[in-house]
């Protein structure tokens, strides 16, 4: 210890350690840290202890659940003998006590301390292992069509009844005293009165106004992720003792003149009650999910299995709010998910079966763009990078951070998708077929990862076809054909319940007896009474109250219900747009094949146009007036169709290949219009470049018209603009196709069909004007208007008149006609844009869709 530095001793669970002033100490869950604490409420890198040259200090490193001294959340505090600090919770979080060296007991050896972990909050005692099957149990016989065993033979050993968690069983993380006339500002910045170390919270997020007459009001300060009252976004609202105010992962409750804070640390319960989903089938409806009820305790891993057609995907969409059930409710810690989705969506992670990151990017780059979209716009890059590094270390991906996602194994790619969801520290994580296509070793690796996530303080639900690692789950939900529950309970008792020796036999029984009442069999069992009956019988829940109601010192005056504010987004529209553009450009730059094709395709199309000889106009010699020259029209038609094909080819796969990514990002606040506009801008620039390449090559060996209608001395410019316009319009048509199809394989036939139709309606192969019916259909074709704009400049009414006495009005050589032709293309592009925006709504959570 340096001269003049007071010796300080740290006491943790009876083990002491003298602190050395020449170094700092990192505190957190990181096993490689100086002080490792195995408690889910403690962040990976929670705080640091150091001598700053004048005094010992402890500084919070932006932890999720906070650091507390004297019951108050602190960012930094002085450490003197007698100081006591709690991590993660002000009352029962891991406690670090500090004392002078002379008053401290003999310190334990460093080796003994380094492996010591803090005691976490007590958890529910594990359920005892099942006893042997009762006498008279008759398992299925392995015959071609075995009969289901009688329900009377399925009485499991007695075990304690599991009750759903009671409402109001949460203790406040901390509390704040409010004085009349005071304004308390809440946010992430240290200059706030109430600091919330949560990257989901803006630097200056909201204010609590304590009015002199006793009323309390919450006012949003233009935050990025919004302020919520009873799950609804508000800009300002008077609150009372029954209201719950949500800011990031924290909720606040007014109790008299005291504001109680509850931090969502991940230990949340989750239940589904009587979920039923019906879809139209002709004049009737078909039930694809029927009366599903179950509940899971905190920090548990739940597996969902079942044969094809058992409603697993439908159940997952109902549980996450993507497609709410027609009947029933989903409760996130006793809060209705459907009614409060706007707030709770940030606390739920979803990992679809397909990757939700652009595989062309490196792991770190992909996560950086995702973090920039999900975190508030006022979050500094250093804060985002610190969170990314923390997640990469937690999932053991730090050694792969700079590798492209495509170069990783299937299991590693799934870890990257999980890392994306962990950025926002969700308490509830859903995974859809995460082990699909993986070998048994990777299957085990992924399931062990999920087991670790649950043990780390999250509730995890995984839909899977793999049954090899079900023993890692705390609960198992088995779905029967038709979308009903066949079993819910401990996985080790499931086969005994069905009376089979293997899951292959169980699934075969499902197939052979599709009309059997599996749900009725389940509801008549003792397992149902123990694990699900309470959730079926429970009444409709009111919004969750994290603390029992107390009599306030002064009841607030009656106030109206909160007026719903606009749907909040993590970033402003313009910020999202620039982030999306930068990401899209990075993806394109990483895909060398696409870049090569982008340049080669227009070059080839331009070269093809030069093969065609021309007798006059656009030919090698000087133009000859009034000389019938169909070759001029053919050359322009090839340029038109070439730009049409390349523009549509650029975009026809863009939306379908990113559909899963869009669905997930939209659910967490992505702007639909910003996403679409980023595609339009980037693809529009690419299409414009291709138009220049096509025309540059196609016009180079030609003698062009003597003058244009806009640029008298530069007709090539206005002809190039017309080619760019048809390319852009075709690109928008390609986006429409991409938003319509369900698989990428269907885009190519539609692309070819679109290009062929455009050839027919250019007006070069046969006369279109003065043909009733055909002429009106041609007005709907982009190639008709593009060819007309080119024909206006090239004077096709002179070079190749179909009827010299009745020329095509859309080919008249004047500026007004040229603008009309190009304006028609612009209108088509705008209409396609609105159509794409409308079609994108189909791939969004139904509770978010704008009506």
PDB file of N, CA, C and O in Angstrom, residues 677-712:
ATOM      1  N   UNK A 677     -37.709   3.466 -48.220  1.00  0.00           N
ATOM      2  CA  UNK A 677     -36.991   4.550 -48.871  1.00  0.00           C
ATOM      3  C   UNK A 677     -35.506   4.224 -49.011  1.00  0.00           C
ATOM      4  O   UNK A 677     -34.877   4.615 -50.004  1.00  0.00           O
ATOM      5  N   UNK A 678     -34.924   3.519 -48.049  1.00  0.00           N
ATOM      6  CA  UNK A 678     -33.511   3.147 -48.179  1.00  0.00           C
ATOM      7  C   UNK A 678     -33.295   2.245 -49.386  1.00  0.00           C
ATOM      8  O   UNK A 678     -32.288   2.370 -50.094  1.00  0.00           O
ATOM      9  N   UNK A 679     -34.238   1.341 -49.633  1.00  0.00           N
ATOM     10  CA  UNK A 679     -34.149   0.478 -50.810  1.00  0.00           C
ATOM     11  C   UNK A 679     -34.282   1.298 -52.088  1.00  0.00           C
ATOM     12  O   UNK A 679     -33.530   1.101 -53.058  1.00  0.00           O
ATOM     13  N   UNK A 680     -35.247   2.202 -52.086  1.00  0.00           N
ATOM     14  CA  UNK A 680     -35.490   3.004 -53.281  1.00  0.00           C
ATOM     15  C   UNK A 680     -34.279   3.862 -53.622  1.00  0.00           C
ATOM     16  O   UNK A 680     -33.865   3.958 -54.787  1.00  0.00           O
ATOM     17  N   UNK A 681     -33.673   4.482 -52.614  1.00  0.00           N
ATOM     18  CA  UNK A 681     -32.536   5.372 -52.871  1.00  0.00           C
ATOM     19  C   UNK A 681     -31.328   4.595 -53.385  1.00  0.00           C
ATOM     20  O   UNK A 681     -30.731   4.948 -54.415  1.00  0.00           O
ATOM     21  N   UNK A 682     -30.951   3.533 -52.687  1.00  0.00           N
ATOM     22  CA  UNK A 682     -29.755   2.780 -53.088  1.00  0.00           C
ATOM     23  C   UNK A 682     -29.966   2.097 -54.432  1.00  0.00           C
ATOM     24  O   UNK A 682     -29.131   2.204 -55.343  1.00  0.00           O
ATOM     25  N   UNK A 683     -31.076   1.384 -54.581  1.00  0.00           N
ATOM     26  CA  UNK A 683     -31.335   0.699 -55.847  1.00  0.00           C
ATOM     27  C   UNK A 683     -31.572   1.694 -56.975  1.00  0.00           C
ATOM     28  O   UNK A 683     -31.219   1.429 -58.129  1.00  0.00           O
ATOM     29  N   UNK A 684     -32.157   2.861 -56.642  1.00  0.00           N
ATOM     30  CA  UNK A 684     -32.354   3.883 -57.667  1.00  0.00           C
ATOM     31  C   UNK A 684     -31.026   4.411 -58.207  1.00  0.00           C
ATOM     32  O   UNK A 684     -30.875   4.624 -59.414  1.00  0.00           O
ATOM     33  N   UNK A 685     -30.053   4.623 -57.318  1.00  0.00           N
ATOM     34  CA  UNK A 685     -28.734   5.082 -57.767  1.00  0.00           C
ATOM     35  C   UNK A 685     -28.050   4.017 -58.632  1.00  0.00           C
ATOM     36  O   UNK A 685     -27.425   4.333 -59.650  1.00  0.00           O
ATOM     37  N   UNK A 686     -28.179   2.764 -58.216  1.00  0.00           N
ATOM     38  CA  UNK A 686     -27.591   1.675 -59.008  1.00  0.00           C
ATOM     39  C   UNK A 686     -28.249   1.605 -60.381  1.00  0.00           C
ATOM     40  O   UNK A 686     -27.570   1.461 -61.413  1.00  0.00           O
ATOM     41  N   UNK A 687     -29.569   1.711 -60.410  1.00  0.00           N
ATOM     42  CA  UNK A 687     -30.293   1.651 -61.682  1.00  0.00           C
ATOM     43  C   UNK A 687     -29.932   2.820 -62.578  1.00  0.00           C
ATOM     44  O   UNK A 687     -29.788   2.669 -63.803  1.00  0.00           O
ATOM     45  N   UNK A 688     -29.775   4.011 -61.990  1.00  0.00           N
ATOM     46  CA  UNK A 688     -29.374   5.172 -62.794  1.00  0.00           C
ATOM     47  C   UNK A 688     -27.994   4.962 -63.397  1.00  0.00           C
ATOM     48  O   UNK A 688     -27.752   5.288 -64.571  1.00  0.00           O
ATOM     49  N   UNK A 689     -27.064   4.388 -62.607  1.00  0.00           N
ATOM     50  CA  UNK A 689     -25.728   4.097 -63.136  1.00  0.00           C
ATOM     51  C   UNK A 689     -25.803   3.092 -64.279  1.00  0.00           C
ATOM     52  O   UNK A 689     -25.113   3.245 -65.299  1.00  0.00           O
ATOM     53  N   UNK A 690     -26.642   2.089 -64.123  1.00  0.00           N
ATOM     54  CA  UNK A 690     -26.793   1.105 -65.194  1.00  0.00           C
ATOM     55  C   UNK A 690     -27.370   1.745 -66.448  1.00  0.00           C
ATOM     56  O   UNK A 690     -26.973   1.391 -67.574  1.00  0.00           O
ATOM     57  N   UNK A 691     -28.329   2.673 -66.279  1.00  0.00           N
ATOM     58  CA  UNK A 691     -28.887   3.364 -67.446  1.00  0.00           C
ATOM     59  C   UNK A 691     -27.834   4.149 -68.196  1.00  0.00           C
ATOM     60  O   UNK A 691     -27.817   4.179 -69.443  1.00  0.00           O
ATOM     61  N   UNK A 692     -26.928   4.785 -67.459  1.00  0.00           N
ATOM     62  CA  UNK A 692     -25.834   5.536 -68.101  1.00  0.00           C
ATOM     63  C   UNK A 692     -24.917   4.585 -68.861  1.00  0.00           C
ATOM     64  O   UNK A 692     -24.476   4.887 -69.987  1.00  0.00           O
ATOM     65  N   UNK A 693     -24.635   3.408 -68.271  1.00  0.00           N
ATOM     66  CA  UNK A 693     -23.757   2.440 -68.938  1.00  0.00           C
ATOM     67  C   UNK A 693     -24.412   1.912 -70.214  1.00  0.00           C
ATOM     68  O   UNK A 693     -23.771   1.829 -71.273  1.00  0.00           O
ATOM     69  N   UNK A 694     -25.679   1.567 -70.146  1.00  0.00           N
ATOM     70  CA  UNK A 694     -26.383   1.050 -71.327  1.00  0.00           C
ATOM     71  C   UNK A 694     -26.376   2.081 -72.451  1.00  0.00           C
ATOM     72  O   UNK A 694     -26.043   1.781 -73.606  1.00  0.00           O
ATOM     73  N   UNK A 695     -26.729   3.310 -72.115  1.00  0.00           N
ATOM     74  CA  UNK A 695     -26.791   4.349 -73.156  1.00  0.00           C
ATOM     75  C   UNK A 695     -25.404   4.735 -73.642  1.00  0.00           C
ATOM     76  O   UNK A 695     -25.201   4.995 -74.842  1.00  0.00           O
ATOM     77  N   UNK A 696     -24.444   4.790 -72.728  1.00  0.00           N
ATOM     78  CA  UNK A 696     -23.087   5.153 -73.148  1.00  0.00           C
ATOM     79  C   UNK A 696     -22.541   4.191 -74.175  1.00  0.00           C
ATOM     80  O   UNK A 696     -21.915   4.606 -75.176  1.00  0.00           O
ATOM     81  N   UNK A 697     -22.757   2.891 -73.959  1.00  0.00           N
ATOM     82  CA  UNK A 697     -22.282   1.883 -74.924  1.00  0.00           C
ATOM     83  C   UNK A 697     -23.169   1.863 -76.157  1.00  0.00           C
ATOM     84  O   UNK A 697     -22.685   1.763 -77.292  1.00  0.00           O
ATOM     85  N   UNK A 698     -24.489   1.972 -75.956  1.00  0.00           N
ATOM     86  CA  UNK A 698     -25.407   1.870 -77.088  1.00  0.00           C
ATOM     87  C   UNK A 698     -25.344   3.062 -78.021  1.00  0.00           C
ATOM     88  O   UNK A 698     -25.527   2.910 -79.243  1.00  0.00           O
ATOM     89  N   UNK A 699     -25.082   4.257 -77.508  1.00  0.00           N
ATOM     90  CA  UNK A 699     -25.051   5.452 -78.345  1.00  0.00           C
ATOM     91  C   UNK A 699     -23.671   5.736 -78.928  1.00  0.00           C
ATOM     92  O   UNK A 699     -23.558   6.515 -79.888  1.00  0.00           O
ATOM     93  N   UNK A 700     -22.628   5.147 -78.354  1.00  0.00           N
ATOM     94  CA  UNK A 700     -21.261   5.504 -78.754  1.00  0.00           C
ATOM     95  C   UNK A 700     -21.021   5.373 -80.254  1.00  0.00           C
ATOM     96  O   UNK A 700     -20.474   6.297 -80.885  1.00  0.00           O
ATOM     97  N   UNK A 701     -21.402   4.245 -80.905  1.00  0.00           N
ATOM     98  CA  UNK A 701     -21.099   4.117 -82.345  1.00  0.00           C
ATOM     99  C   UNK A 701     -22.171   4.711 -83.251  1.00  0.00           C
ATOM    100  O   UNK A 701     -22.090   4.573 -84.464  1.00  0.00           O
ATOM    101  N   UNK A 702     -23.207   5.342 -82.683  1.00  0.00           N
ATOM    102  CA  UNK A 702     -24.343   5.816 -83.469  1.00  0.00           C
ATOM    103  C   UNK A 702     -24.251   7.310 -83.749  1.00  0.00           C
ATOM    104  O   UNK A 702     -23.662   8.066 -82.992  1.00  0.00           O
ATOM    105  N   UNK A 703     -24.866   7.690 -84.864  1.00  0.00           N
ATOM    106  CA  UNK A 703     -25.081   9.101 -85.134  1.00  0.00           C
ATOM    107  C   UNK A 703     -26.446   9.465 -84.594  1.00  0.00           C
ATOM    108  O   UNK A 703     -27.461   8.922 -85.044  1.00  0.00           O
ATOM    109  N   UNK A 704     -26.503  10.312 -83.614  1.00  0.00           N
ATOM    110  CA  UNK A 704     -27.737  10.621 -82.933  1.00  0.00           C
ATOM    111  C   UNK A 704     -28.528  11.687 -83.661  1.00  0.00           C
ATOM    112  O   UNK A 704     -28.016  12.350 -84.569  1.00  0.00           O
ATOM    113  N   UNK A 705     -29.794  11.889 -83.273  1.00  0.00           N
ATOM    114  CA  UNK A 705     -30.606  12.943 -83.910  1.00  0.00           C
ATOM    115  C   UNK A 705     -29.925  14.298 -83.818  1.00  0.00           C
ATOM    116  O   UNK A 705     -29.111  14.560 -82.929  1.00  0.00           O
ATOM    117  N   UNK A 706     -30.304  15.154 -84.729  1.00  0.00           N
ATOM    118  CA  UNK A 706     -29.647  16.454 -84.812  1.00  0.00           C
ATOM    119  C   UNK A 706     -29.920  17.308 -83.591  1.00  0.00           C
ATOM    120  O   UNK A 706     -29.048  18.070 -83.154  1.00  0.00           O
ATOM    121  N   UNK A 707     -31.105  17.214 -83.050  1.00  0.00           N
ATOM    122  CA  UNK A 707     -31.426  18.044 -81.896  1.00  0.00           C
ATOM    123  C   UNK A 707     -32.464  17.341 -81.030  1.00  0.00           C
ATOM    124  O   UNK A 707     -33.212  16.484 -81.494  1.00  0.00           O
ATOM    125  N   UNK A 708     -32.488  17.715 -79.751  1.00  0.00           N
ATOM    126  CA  UNK A 708     -33.477  17.170 -78.836  1.00  0.00           C
ATOM    127  C   UNK A 708     -34.581  18.166 -78.594  1.00  0.00           C
ATOM    128  O   UNK A 708     -34.587  19.264 -79.153  1.00  0.00           O
ATOM    129  N   UNK A 709     -35.508  17.794 -77.722  1.00  0.00           N
ATOM    130  CA  UNK A 709     -36.625  18.684 -77.425  1.00  0.00           C
ATOM    131  C   UNK A 709     -36.369  19.492 -76.161  1.00  0.00           C
ATOM    132  O   UNK A 709     -36.992  20.528 -75.945  1.00  0.00           O
ATOM    133  N   UNK A 710     -35.452  18.993 -75.295  1.00  0.00           N
ATOM    134  CA  UNK A 710     -35.078  19.726 -74.089  1.00  0.00           C
ATOM    135  C   UNK A 710     -33.707  20.345 -74.231  1.00  0.00           C
ATOM    136  O   UNK A 710     -33.506  21.528 -73.968  1.00  0.00           O
ATOM    137  N   UNK A 711     -32.743  19.508 -74.623  1.00  0.00           N
ATOM    138  CA  UNK A 711     -31.357  19.950 -74.832  1.00  0.00           C
ATOM    139  C   UNK A 711     -31.084  19.875 -76.333  1.00  0.00           C
ATOM    140  O   UNK A 711     -30.788  18.814 -76.861  1.00  0.00           O
ATOM    141  N   UNK A 712     -31.215  21.007 -76.982  1.00  0.00           N
ATOM    142  CA  UNK A 712     -31.151  21.011 -78.451  1.00  0.00           C
ATOM    143  C   UNK A 712     -29.831  20.464 -78.965  1.00  0.00           C
ATOM    144  O   UNK A 712     -29.791  19.791 -80.002  1.00  0.00           O
TER     145      UNK A 712
END
